[in-house]
Every structure is written in C-alpha cells, then in structure tokens.
Short mmCIF file of C-alpha atoms in Angstrom, two decimals:
data_model
loop_
_atom_site.label_atom_id
_atom_site.label_comp_id
_atom_site.label_asym_id
_atom_site.label_seq_id
_atom_site.Cartn_x
_atom_site.Cartn_y
_atom_site.Cartn_z
CA MET B 1 -7.93 10.53 -35.24
CA VAL B 2 -6.91 13.79 -36.85
CA ALA B 3 -7.86 17.20 -35.48
CA GLY B 4 -10.98 18.50 -37.17
CA GLN B 5 -12.19 15.04 -38.17
CA GLU B 6 -14.76 12.89 -36.44
CA ALA B 7 -13.60 9.74 -34.71
CA SER B 8 -14.30 6.58 -36.68
CA PRO B 9 -15.46 3.27 -35.20
CA GLY B 10 -11.90 2.06 -35.76
CA ASP B 11 -10.59 4.90 -33.60
CA ALA B 12 -13.01 3.93 -30.83
CA ARG B 13 -11.88 0.28 -30.99
CA SER B 14 -8.22 1.29 -30.88
CA THR B 15 -8.85 3.57 -27.91
CA GLU B 16 -10.74 0.83 -26.05
CA ARG B 17 -7.95 -1.66 -26.76
CA LEU B 18 -5.38 0.74 -25.27
CA MET B 19 -7.58 1.52 -22.25
CA LYS B 20 -8.01 -2.20 -21.60
CA TYR B 21 -4.25 -2.79 -21.95
CA TRP B 22 -3.42 -0.12 -19.35
CA ALA B 23 -6.31 -0.85 -16.97
CA GLU B 24 -6.45 -4.64 -17.11
CA GLY B 25 -3.66 -6.07 -19.25
CA ALA B 26 0.12 -6.03 -19.35
CA GLY B 27 0.17 -2.27 -18.82
CA ALA B 28 -1.80 -2.72 -15.61
CA VAL B 29 0.90 -5.09 -14.36
CA LYS B 30 3.49 -2.35 -14.89
CA ILE B 31 1.35 0.22 -13.07
CA GLN B 32 0.28 -2.08 -10.22
CA TRP B 33 -3.12 -0.44 -9.75
CA GLY B 34 -4.36 -0.34 -6.18
CA THR B 35 -0.91 -0.06 -4.65
CA PRO B 36 0.76 3.10 -3.34
CA GLY B 37 2.15 5.24 -6.17
CA ASP B 38 0.00 3.70 -8.90
CA TRP B 39 -1.14 7.05 -10.34
CA TYR B 40 2.45 8.36 -10.40
CA ARG B 41 3.65 5.20 -12.17
CA CYS B 42 0.85 5.68 -14.70
CA VAL B 43 1.90 9.26 -15.39
CA ALA B 44 5.53 8.14 -15.79
CA GLU B 45 4.66 5.24 -18.12
CA LEU B 46 2.01 6.95 -20.24
CA GLY B 47 3.89 10.24 -20.25
CA LYS B 48 6.18 8.59 -22.80
CA TYR B 49 3.26 8.44 -25.26
CA VAL B 50 0.65 11.01 -24.19
CA PRO B 51 1.00 14.82 -24.14
CA ASP B 52 1.57 16.46 -20.75
CA SER B 53 -1.75 18.27 -21.10
CA GLN B 54 -3.62 14.93 -21.18
CA VAL B 55 -1.67 12.32 -19.25
CA LYS B 56 -2.84 13.16 -15.72
CA GLY B 57 -6.52 13.09 -16.66
CA LEU B 58 -6.03 9.88 -18.59
CA CYS B 59 -4.34 8.27 -15.59
CA GLU B 60 -7.20 9.42 -13.35
CA ASN B 61 -9.68 7.76 -15.73
CA LEU B 62 -7.58 4.59 -15.90
CA HIS B 63 -7.26 4.50 -12.10
CA GLU B 64 -11.02 4.63 -11.73
CA ARG B 65 -11.50 1.98 -14.39
CA ALA B 66 -8.90 -0.35 -12.85
CA THR B 67 -9.79 0.07 -9.17
CA GLY B 68 -13.41 1.16 -9.24
CA MET B 69 -12.61 4.38 -7.41
CA THR B 70 -11.05 7.76 -8.07
CA THR B 71 -7.61 8.56 -6.71
CA ALA B 72 -9.25 10.78 -4.07
CA GLU B 73 -11.55 7.94 -2.95
CA HIS B 74 -8.62 5.51 -2.93
CA THR B 75 -6.46 7.86 -0.84
CA LYS B 76 -9.31 8.36 1.63
CA LEU B 77 -9.72 4.58 1.97
CA ILE B 78 -5.98 4.05 2.50
CA ASN B 79 -5.85 6.82 5.11
CA ALA B 80 -8.87 5.41 6.93
CA LYS B 81 -7.27 1.95 7.06
CA ALA B 82 -3.96 3.42 8.26
CA HIS B 83 -5.76 5.37 10.99
CA LYS B 84 -7.74 2.29 12.06
CA HIS B 85 -4.63 0.10 12.25
CA GLY B 86 -2.22 2.83 13.34
CA SER B 87 -0.90 3.60 16.79
CA HIS B 88 -3.22 4.56 19.60
CA GLY B 89 -0.92 7.15 21.09
CA ASP B 90 1.53 4.64 22.53
CA ALA B 91 5.06 5.95 22.77
#
C-alpha cells in the first residue's frame, strides 16, 4: 500500500498472510508466544522490517492473536501463578 491510496484486496491478503506467519506459523516458532520474553522477541524480530513507530503496537496485536490475551493480561496471569506456587514466607 502506498500513502494516500486505499488498500486493495491484495494488500489485505498480504497483510493477513504476514499476520498468520508471525502469530501461528514459522514466525511464531521464532517468537515462542506464551513464554517469558515473547513480546520482546517479537519487537526484536519484527523491528528488522517494521518502523519503530509501529512495531510495538504490531507485536501487541500479534501477542493477543497468538495467545488470546493482551500482554497485560498475560503478565497478570503469570504473576498470579507465581504467587500461588511461590514461597509461603519460609526462609
């Protein structure tokens, strides 16, 4: 897509193909969605191809697509599990 022009159906298909690659395909294997550091790995990988002004938002969208939750929701879940299985004040 070029600035000032409407997106074509071909642009939409290309975008969807890339989103699927990074959320579900070989790109997802590189990122390892659902494991600690996944969002940072996404920013590092996609930062090679996507402008700095867009990469963090794109990785947030991909994280939600791949895991079914936002990074904030995922962090909250991880912290809750760590608290539940963490120490009980034993020294």
